[in-house]
Amino acid sequence: MRQFAAIFATLAAVGSGALADAPRTIIVMDGSGSMWGQIDGRAKLEIARETVATVLSTLPAEQELGLLAYGHREKGNCSDIELIVPPAAGTGAEIAAQVAKMRFLGKTPLSQAVREAAEALRYGEEAATVVLVTDGLESCDADPCALGRELEASGLAFTAHVIGLGLSGAEGAEVACLATETGGQYLSASNAAGLAEALAATVAAKLPPPQPAPIPEPKPALPEASLTAPESAPAGSVLRVDFAGPHEEYDYIRILDTAGEWLAEASVEAEPFVEIRLPFVTGPHEVVYMLQSGEFLARRPLTLTEAPVSITAPDMAQVGTEVTIVWEGPDAAYDNIQLYRLSDDERITYDYLGDTNALTFTMPEEPGLYEFRYKFRDAEVIYTRPITVTLDKVDAAPVLDPAKGLSIVPVALSVPADFAGQPIQWSAEPLDPHPDAPEALAMPGAEVGPWTAELYPGRWRIYAEAPAGVTAGKGFGADIMVTDATGQMFEIPLTPMETMGMGEDTPDAASDPVPIRINGEYGGMMTRWQATPVSGQDSLVLGSDATPSGWKTALDPGRWLIEGFAQGGKGQLYAAVIEVAAGGPADITLPRTAGVSQTPAMLPQDELAEAHCVGEVACYHTDRTGAVRYLLLPDWAADTAIFYETAGGVAAETPSITFYHGVPFQVMAAFNPRQWDAMIGPCNDTPVGPLCAATEADPAAVALLLASLSKVEAEPATAPSVTLDTDGTAMTLDTPIDLPEGFDPVELFVPQLLSKE
């Protein structure tokens, strides 16, 4: 932060006589919402206010200064730019007062703000200086580099300086060109201790001794309050909280997460209790009694536990027919079941939950893969169930009685044709809990031909044994998914008995391939599998043909990206990263991919993420602006696609997307980047364009992007565009961390005052 104070202190360091010829200056202050971020435990806006007030109070009255701000009046408005104090002599105190009153809540139109400051200074007629203080990148589709070149070419003696407040090196490089193109400097302010040191060296000696701080009056004692509530409650349920307290208007009972963010609340009314609908999350939380002032009067811990949620539906249905599904879940207000087409993630129909736990839907007329989704409070998808809609006739499923649960279903089990004439003894073990299901089913003896077993819907592990000598050392076994449809038949393959849990199959060494079985959440669905090594192991990418009963393979120890593709579907139905090790799980079931968060996080450029994957599973997303589909691993995010334009107005054919990860978010990868330095990391081609990734990016996340990036049908709306410099050169800038030895502030702000040889 030494640079931040030094730049403003420069104005104080020049004597009043010398300032007679100094160029007029406008300070452009960032008023975006990200200024609430912290440096060394203090909000950046607080540091900016204090520094401006301290330094400007020492300026001579002759110095002509002005103040322009952006993002300080409205959220999400790129036109929120205001010249608050026109440039004039003796404005230091007024500027400090205006900065102290500024709000920080909007976007970052820094390029347009600098342009308006230059115009206010009549930069084409006389010398002018603009000092930009920003903690974020351009977020309004403008190119600061192109603006710098334009102002330099058309100005009489125009200079722009940029102070990057808390920006990383990579972020600073994106705005530094605005300064370097005009002969100015980019300075990084990233340390509060440095700011204090700079103030002591350049300003504090000139300040009058501070007045003793007034002794603060003691705060009045807070009223007492108490809370009574269970120690735990199921996610999504209604929690009753009894309380005692002041009972004032605007008092609230709130549910907080471990980060202190409130997730649910109820206002205090006449009754001495409230009922709060809990969020559908699990883990430790807290119940608090909160005053209007934000102070807590009472608090108690609350653990949210897992709650049952499911959708039971047939695997297949004929186009245009009616399908009855059975749901289980929180049954909150506005809960509904929605039917989506998976090929383009478009909602087909929906229905709100009723008095019973059964709903009837008419299947669409277009065959393909679809999905039922349970949407909690019409805001968050908490469960999904796929269904294949076909032109072929499908036998009607047995009637479901919501009051009694699911009925048993007759299922035909058989062995491969080579063993059809052999007597086989069968058994079945349920893998999903059911109140009426037995611990296991078994035939009393061996029989020739298929076995018709009466099973409840759900996952079952099937075993079959033939007479000794027929299948020496082997047996028949598979995990199957039984639905409520009639006419289900499963052929159980021959397999080594140890792979079905009947023995131990231990590799000879830690580096030997490990036998493993990959299953999908939806057993019985024809699925093609692929495994990609992502931890540097010298292994090939492996794959399988479509199979309904999982994929048995052997993988080298290490991390693997596993992808599953449903037959007839588009894109990955499953995508997950697994760790393979000797002695690890021999049977893994992958959950299906999910949609991205409906409440995405804020990106570094003060924009909401286009896509933000939250949870435990990979997320699919279609960017309609760029007509691109991709998958993200958990905790990754992406911005909205843009089509860059050249200076001649020619738009790029391929969109550009930036991908983020980390806390806080950092750029980890870029699809079709405008510029990319090979020192950052490698680039790889995809069928739709290049993907470049930083060396520190998770190889699994990069591999998933490489595998999933694909084109979709574009929306008719025009995508946003920005201007692109097409000289073909990469942007290389020096971004100083500390002021160099011998740095002269006069040379930065008023170079014309220096003697010329």
Short mmCIF file of C-alpha atoms in Angstrom, two decimals, residues 240-593:
data_model
loop_
_atom_site.label_atom_id
_atom_site.label_comp_id
_atom_site.label_asym_id
_atom_site.label_seq_id
_atom_site.Cartn_x
_atom_site.Cartn_y
_atom_site.Cartn_z
CA ARG A 240 -40.17 -24.22 15.90
CA VAL A 241 -38.13 -21.79 18.01
CA ASP A 242 -39.50 -20.53 21.33
CA PHE A 243 -37.97 -17.28 22.52
CA ALA A 244 -38.02 -14.58 25.16
CA GLY A 245 -36.72 -11.09 24.47
CA PRO A 246 -37.57 -7.43 23.86
CA HIS A 247 -40.10 -8.36 21.15
CA GLU A 248 -39.45 -5.14 19.22
CA GLU A 249 -40.51 -4.43 15.65
CA TYR A 250 -37.87 -5.61 13.14
CA ASP A 251 -36.42 -8.15 15.59
CA TYR A 252 -35.69 -11.46 13.84
CA ILE A 253 -34.96 -15.09 14.59
CA ARG A 254 -32.43 -16.20 11.97
CA ILE A 255 -30.64 -19.36 10.87
CA LEU A 256 -26.93 -18.73 10.16
CA ASP A 257 -24.32 -20.97 8.52
CA THR A 258 -20.77 -21.34 9.82
CA ALA A 259 -19.68 -18.29 7.80
CA GLY A 260 -22.29 -16.12 9.52
CA GLU A 261 -24.49 -15.83 6.43
CA TRP A 262 -28.22 -16.02 7.16
CA LEU A 263 -30.13 -18.70 5.26
CA ALA A 264 -33.63 -18.39 6.71
CA GLU A 265 -35.49 -16.09 9.08
CA ALA A 266 -38.79 -15.21 10.70
CA SER A 267 -39.79 -11.85 12.14
CA VAL A 268 -40.83 -11.65 15.77
CA GLU A 269 -44.64 -11.38 15.99
CA ALA A 270 -47.14 -11.46 18.84
CA GLU A 271 -46.59 -15.13 19.72
CA PRO A 272 -43.57 -16.15 21.85
CA PHE A 273 -42.41 -18.56 19.14
CA VAL A 274 -41.69 -18.64 15.40
CA GLU A 275 -41.68 -21.41 12.80
CA ILE A 276 -38.90 -21.30 10.21
CA ARG A 277 -38.61 -23.39 7.02
CA LEU A 278 -35.01 -24.63 7.09
CA PRO A 279 -32.78 -24.66 4.00
CA PHE A 280 -32.10 -27.99 2.31
CA VAL A 281 -28.49 -28.29 3.47
CA THR A 282 -26.76 -30.32 6.16
CA GLY A 283 -24.13 -29.59 8.80
CA PRO A 284 -23.61 -27.23 11.74
CA HIS A 285 -25.64 -24.02 11.84
CA GLU A 286 -26.81 -21.52 14.45
CA VAL A 287 -30.11 -20.00 15.63
CA VAL A 288 -29.85 -16.34 16.72
CA TYR A 289 -32.10 -13.61 18.11
CA MET A 290 -31.10 -10.46 16.19
CA LEU A 291 -32.02 -6.83 16.80
CA GLN A 292 -32.71 -4.36 14.01
CA SER A 293 -29.22 -2.95 14.68
CA GLY A 294 -27.69 -6.31 13.76
CA GLU A 295 -26.61 -7.20 17.29
CA PHE A 296 -27.27 -10.71 18.62
CA LEU A 297 -29.04 -11.10 21.94
CA ALA A 298 -29.04 -14.91 22.08
CA ARG A 299 -27.71 -17.79 19.99
CA ARG A 300 -27.71 -21.58 20.11
CA PRO A 301 -26.22 -24.30 17.86
CA LEU A 302 -28.35 -26.28 15.41
CA THR A 303 -27.30 -29.27 13.31
CA LEU A 304 -29.19 -29.87 10.06
CA THR A 305 -29.34 -33.58 9.23
CA GLU A 306 -30.02 -35.45 6.00
CA ALA A 307 -33.67 -35.71 5.00
CA PRO A 308 -35.31 -38.23 2.65
CA VAL A 309 -36.01 -37.02 -0.89
CA SER A 310 -36.79 -39.14 -3.96
CA ILE A 311 -38.77 -39.41 -7.18
CA THR A 312 -39.95 -42.88 -8.20
CA ALA A 313 -40.76 -43.17 -11.89
CA PRO A 314 -40.45 -45.76 -14.68
CA ASP A 315 -37.25 -45.89 -16.71
CA MET A 316 -39.14 -45.66 -20.00
CA ALA A 317 -42.45 -44.34 -21.30
CA GLN A 318 -44.07 -43.94 -24.71
CA VAL A 319 -44.51 -40.50 -26.26
CA GLY A 320 -47.81 -38.84 -25.39
CA THR A 321 -48.72 -41.29 -22.61
CA GLU A 322 -49.42 -40.48 -18.97
CA VAL A 323 -46.87 -41.40 -16.30
CA THR A 324 -47.55 -41.38 -12.57
CA ILE A 325 -44.58 -40.61 -10.32
CA VAL A 326 -44.29 -40.85 -6.54
CA TRP A 327 -42.32 -38.20 -4.67
CA GLU A 328 -40.85 -37.92 -1.19
CA GLY A 329 -39.41 -34.69 0.17
CA PRO A 330 -39.84 -31.60 2.38
CA ASP A 331 -43.25 -30.65 0.87
CA ALA A 332 -42.59 -26.95 1.43
CA ALA A 333 -44.61 -24.12 -0.07
CA TYR A 334 -43.98 -23.85 -3.82
CA ASP A 335 -42.25 -27.26 -3.99
CA ASN A 336 -42.80 -28.72 -7.46
CA ILE A 337 -41.72 -31.46 -9.84
CA GLN A 338 -40.41 -30.33 -13.23
CA LEU A 339 -39.75 -32.32 -16.41
CA TYR A 340 -36.70 -31.26 -18.44
CA ARG A 341 -35.36 -32.36 -21.82
CA LEU A 342 -31.68 -33.24 -21.28
CA SER A 343 -30.49 -32.51 -24.83
CA ASP A 344 -30.89 -28.75 -24.37
CA ASP A 345 -31.82 -28.49 -20.66
CA GLU A 346 -35.24 -27.04 -21.53
CA ARG A 347 -38.18 -27.33 -19.14
CA ILE A 348 -41.15 -29.13 -20.73
CA THR A 349 -43.76 -29.03 -17.94
CA TYR A 350 -44.15 -28.89 -14.17
CA ASP A 351 -46.68 -29.42 -11.39
CA TYR A 352 -46.80 -28.28 -7.76
CA LEU A 353 -47.01 -30.91 -5.04
CA GLY A 354 -50.55 -31.78 -3.97
CA ASP A 355 -52.32 -33.49 -1.10
CA THR A 356 -50.87 -36.92 -2.03
CA ASN A 357 -47.33 -37.90 -2.93
CA ALA A 358 -48.28 -38.86 -6.50
CA LEU A 359 -48.34 -36.67 -9.62
CA THR A 360 -49.29 -37.54 -13.19
CA PHE A 361 -47.46 -36.11 -16.23
CA THR A 362 -48.16 -36.44 -19.96
CA MET A 363 -44.99 -37.40 -21.78
CA PRO A 364 -43.79 -35.11 -24.61
CA GLU A 365 -44.28 -36.06 -28.27
CA GLU A 366 -40.55 -35.95 -29.00
CA PRO A 367 -38.56 -39.08 -28.05
CA GLY A 368 -35.31 -38.72 -26.12
CA LEU A 369 -33.79 -38.48 -22.65
CA TYR A 370 -35.72 -36.45 -20.08
CA GLU A 371 -35.44 -35.84 -16.36
CA PHE A 372 -37.81 -35.22 -13.46
CA ARG A 373 -36.49 -32.64 -10.99
CA TYR A 374 -37.70 -31.94 -7.45
CA LYS A 375 -37.43 -28.16 -6.99
CA PHE A 376 -37.40 -27.08 -3.35
CA ARG A 377 -39.44 -23.88 -2.81
CA ASP A 378 -39.28 -23.32 -6.59
CA ALA A 379 -35.66 -22.23 -6.15
CA GLU A 380 -33.29 -25.20 -5.76
CA VAL A 381 -33.17 -28.64 -7.41
CA ILE A 382 -32.60 -31.24 -4.68
CA TYR A 383 -33.30 -34.51 -6.55
CA THR A 384 -33.40 -35.76 -10.15
CA ARG A 385 -34.75 -38.90 -11.86
CA PRO A 386 -34.17 -39.67 -15.58
CA ILE A 387 -36.76 -41.15 -17.92
CA THR A 388 -36.42 -42.24 -21.54
CA VAL A 389 -39.32 -41.29 -23.82
CA THR A 390 -39.57 -43.65 -26.80
CA LEU A 391 -41.75 -44.16 -29.87
CA ASP A 392 -42.16 -47.83 -28.94
CA LYS A 393 -45.03 -49.03 -26.83
CA VAL A 394 -44.12 -49.56 -23.18
CA ASP A 395 -46.10 -51.86 -20.91
CA ALA A 396 -48.02 -49.94 -18.26
CA ALA A 397 -46.41 -49.87 -14.85
CA PRO A 398 -48.22 -51.37 -11.87
CA VAL A 399 -50.55 -49.02 -10.00
CA LEU A 400 -48.84 -47.06 -7.24
CA ASP A 401 -50.69 -46.54 -3.99
CA PRO A 402 -49.15 -43.49 -2.28
CA ALA A 403 -50.70 -44.54 1.03
CA LYS A 404 -49.11 -48.01 1.00
CA GLY A 405 -45.87 -47.41 -0.87
CA LEU A 406 -44.55 -49.22 -3.95
CA SER A 407 -45.83 -52.62 -5.05
CA ILE A 408 -43.53 -55.55 -5.82
CA VAL A 409 -42.62 -56.15 -9.45
CA PRO A 410 -42.01 -59.49 -11.24
CA VAL A 411 -38.48 -59.53 -12.73
CA ALA A 412 -37.05 -62.23 -15.04
CA LEU A 413 -33.38 -63.15 -14.42
CA SER A 414 -31.33 -65.29 -16.81
CA VAL A 415 -27.73 -66.29 -17.56
CA PRO A 416 -25.93 -66.04 -20.95
CA ALA A 417 -27.11 -68.44 -23.66
CA ASP A 418 -23.97 -70.61 -23.36
CA PHE A 419 -25.16 -71.70 -19.90
CA ALA A 420 -28.92 -71.71 -20.54
CA GLY A 421 -29.22 -75.49 -20.20
CA GLN A 422 -27.48 -75.67 -16.84
CA PRO A 423 -29.31 -75.76 -13.48
CA ILE A 424 -28.71 -72.42 -11.73
CA GLN A 425 -29.33 -71.45 -8.11
CA TRP A 426 -30.25 -67.78 -7.65
CA SER A 427 -30.19 -65.26 -4.79
CA ALA A 428 -30.90 -61.52 -4.55
CA GLU A 429 -29.83 -58.95 -1.96
CA PRO A 430 -31.49 -55.47 -1.70
CA LEU A 431 -29.06 -52.54 -1.79
CA ASP A 432 -31.67 -49.85 -1.03
CA PRO A 433 -33.60 -49.77 2.28
CA HIS A 434 -37.28 -50.70 2.10
CA PRO A 435 -39.50 -51.38 5.13
CA ASP A 436 -41.00 -54.53 3.59
CA ALA A 437 -37.98 -55.89 1.67
CA PRO A 438 -36.32 -59.06 3.04
CA GLU A 439 -32.62 -59.13 3.88
CA ALA A 440 -32.15 -61.50 0.93
CA LEU A 441 -34.05 -63.84 -1.40
CA ALA A 442 -32.80 -67.26 -2.47
CA MET A 443 -34.08 -70.23 -4.49
CA PRO A 444 -34.36 -73.44 -2.46
CA GLY A 445 -32.53 -75.34 -5.21
CA ALA A 446 -31.03 -75.10 -8.68
CA GLU A 447 -33.35 -74.89 -11.70
CA VAL A 448 -32.93 -74.68 -15.46
CA GLY A 449 -34.20 -71.53 -17.17
CA PRO A 450 -34.92 -67.95 -16.08
CA TRP A 451 -35.88 -67.16 -12.50
CA THR A 452 -38.89 -64.89 -11.99
CA ALA A 453 -38.30 -63.03 -8.75
CA GLU A 454 -40.75 -60.64 -7.10
CA LEU A 455 -38.69 -57.60 -6.08
CA TYR A 456 -39.44 -54.15 -4.75
CA PRO A 457 -38.27 -51.23 -6.95
CA GLY A 458 -34.69 -50.22 -6.19
CA ARG A 459 -31.15 -51.55 -6.51
CA TRP A 460 -30.49 -55.28 -6.06
CA ARG A 461 -27.31 -57.38 -6.10
CA ILE A 462 -27.92 -60.64 -7.95
CA TYR A 463 -25.86 -63.84 -7.44
CA ALA A 464 -26.17 -67.12 -9.35
CA GLU A 465 -24.25 -70.41 -8.96
CA ALA A 466 -23.95 -73.30 -11.42
CA PRO A 467 -22.99 -76.91 -10.62
CA ALA A 468 -19.33 -77.50 -9.73
CA GLY A 469 -17.09 -77.84 -12.76
CA VAL A 470 -19.38 -75.92 -15.12
CA THR A 471 -17.95 -72.47 -14.20
CA ALA A 472 -14.85 -73.31 -12.20
CA GLY A 473 -13.80 -70.37 -10.02
CA LYS A 474 -16.52 -68.17 -11.44
CA GLY A 475 -20.16 -67.37 -10.98
CA PHE A 476 -22.82 -65.02 -12.23
CA GLY A 477 -23.35 -61.64 -10.63
CA ALA A 478 -24.44 -58.07 -11.26
CA ASP A 479 -26.11 -55.09 -9.63
CA ILE A 480 -29.45 -54.18 -11.23
CA MET A 481 -31.96 -51.35 -10.87
CA VAL A 482 -35.56 -52.54 -10.63
CA THR A 483 -38.25 -50.00 -11.51
CA ASP A 484 -42.03 -50.18 -11.23
CA ALA A 485 -42.36 -51.12 -14.93
CA THR A 486 -43.60 -54.58 -15.89
CA GLY A 487 -41.79 -56.99 -18.21
CA GLN A 488 -38.28 -56.28 -16.89
CA MET A 489 -35.62 -58.84 -17.86
CA PHE A 490 -31.94 -58.92 -16.88
CA GLU A 491 -29.17 -61.18 -18.21
CA ILE A 492 -26.62 -61.70 -15.43
CA PRO A 493 -23.06 -62.10 -16.82
CA LEU A 494 -20.36 -64.58 -15.87
CA THR A 495 -17.80 -62.88 -13.63
CA PRO A 496 -14.97 -63.76 -11.19
CA MET A 497 -16.62 -64.34 -7.84
CA GLU A 498 -14.20 -62.02 -6.04
CA THR A 499 -15.44 -59.03 -8.03
CA MET A 500 -18.88 -59.58 -6.51
CA GLY A 501 -17.62 -59.51 -2.94
CA MET A 502 -17.07 -63.32 -2.69
CA GLY A 503 -13.32 -63.14 -2.31
CA GLU A 504 -10.38 -60.78 -2.20
CA ASP A 505 -8.57 -59.65 -5.32
CA THR A 506 -5.47 -57.80 -4.12
CA PRO A 507 -2.92 -56.36 -6.56
CA ASP A 508 0.63 -57.66 -6.24
CA ALA A 509 2.02 -54.14 -5.77
CA ALA A 510 0.81 -50.63 -5.17
CA SER A 511 1.56 -49.78 -8.81
CA ASP A 512 -0.39 -52.69 -10.30
CA PRO A 513 -3.77 -52.00 -11.94
CA VAL A 514 -6.62 -52.22 -9.44
CA PRO A 515 -9.80 -54.10 -10.43
CA ILE A 516 -12.80 -51.81 -10.07
CA ARG A 517 -16.42 -51.66 -11.10
CA ILE A 518 -17.93 -48.33 -12.15
CA ASN A 519 -21.70 -48.02 -11.76
CA GLY A 520 -24.09 -45.20 -12.50
CA GLU A 521 -26.78 -43.91 -10.18
CA TYR A 522 -29.37 -45.24 -12.63
CA GLY A 523 -28.66 -48.95 -12.95
CA GLY A 524 -29.99 -50.74 -15.99
CA MET A 525 -29.48 -47.76 -18.31
CA MET A 526 -27.27 -48.42 -21.35
CA THR A 527 -24.17 -46.35 -20.59
CA ARG A 528 -20.79 -45.94 -22.32
CA TRP A 529 -17.90 -45.25 -19.93
CA GLN A 530 -14.53 -43.49 -20.27
CA ALA A 531 -11.65 -43.07 -17.80
CA THR A 532 -8.95 -40.37 -18.19
CA PRO A 533 -5.82 -40.31 -15.94
CA VAL A 534 -5.41 -36.91 -14.27
CA SER A 535 -2.61 -37.31 -11.72
CA GLY A 536 0.37 -37.79 -14.03
CA GLN A 537 0.27 -41.58 -14.13
CA ASP A 538 1.59 -43.13 -17.35
CA SER A 539 -1.78 -44.58 -18.34
CA LEU A 540 -3.95 -44.67 -21.42
CA VAL A 541 -7.46 -43.24 -21.68
CA LEU A 542 -9.74 -46.26 -21.27
CA GLY A 543 -13.32 -46.77 -22.41
CA SER A 544 -16.13 -49.27 -22.80
CA ASP A 545 -19.04 -50.02 -25.07
CA ALA A 546 -22.52 -49.21 -23.81
CA THR A 547 -23.59 -51.58 -21.03
CA PRO A 548 -26.60 -51.63 -18.67
CA SER A 549 -24.79 -53.22 -15.73
CA GLY A 550 -21.79 -51.03 -14.97
CA TRP A 551 -18.21 -51.20 -16.25
CA LYS A 552 -15.71 -53.71 -14.91
CA THR A 553 -12.14 -52.62 -15.60
CA ALA A 554 -8.72 -52.24 -13.99
CA LEU A 555 -7.15 -48.81 -13.46
CA ASP A 556 -3.66 -47.79 -12.43
CA PRO A 557 -3.47 -46.20 -8.95
CA GLY A 558 -4.07 -42.44 -8.93
CA ARG A 559 -6.77 -39.90 -9.77
CA TRP A 560 -9.09 -40.60 -12.71
CA LEU A 561 -11.79 -38.57 -14.40
CA ILE A 562 -14.71 -40.94 -15.03
CA GLU A 563 -17.36 -40.01 -17.59
CA GLY A 564 -20.55 -41.88 -18.45
CA PHE A 565 -22.59 -41.28 -21.61
CA ALA A 566 -26.18 -42.54 -21.76
CA GLN A 567 -26.99 -44.30 -25.02
CA GLY A 568 -28.98 -41.93 -27.21
CA GLY A 569 -28.24 -38.93 -25.00
CA LYS A 570 -26.07 -35.87 -25.50
CA GLY A 571 -23.17 -35.05 -23.22
CA GLN A 572 -22.04 -36.66 -19.99
CA LEU A 573 -24.72 -38.16 -17.75
CA TYR A 574 -22.00 -38.91 -15.17
CA ALA A 575 -18.74 -37.07 -14.50
CA ALA A 576 -16.66 -37.45 -11.35
CA VAL A 577 -13.08 -37.66 -10.12
CA ILE A 578 -12.18 -40.82 -8.21
CA GLU A 579 -9.05 -41.96 -6.36
CA VAL A 580 -7.94 -45.49 -7.25
CA ALA A 581 -5.66 -47.30 -4.80
CA ALA A 582 -4.86 -50.84 -3.77
CA GLY A 583 -7.28 -51.84 -1.04
CA GLY A 584 -9.69 -49.08 -1.99
CA PRO A 585 -13.37 -49.54 -2.90
CA ALA A 586 -13.85 -52.18 -5.59
CA ASP A 587 -17.33 -50.97 -6.47
CA ILE A 588 -18.11 -47.28 -7.03
CA THR A 589 -21.48 -45.74 -7.90
CA LEU A 590 -21.38 -42.29 -9.47
CA PRO A 591 -24.17 -39.71 -9.06
CA ARG A 592 -25.44 -38.00 -12.19
CA THR A 593 -24.32 -34.51 -13.08
#
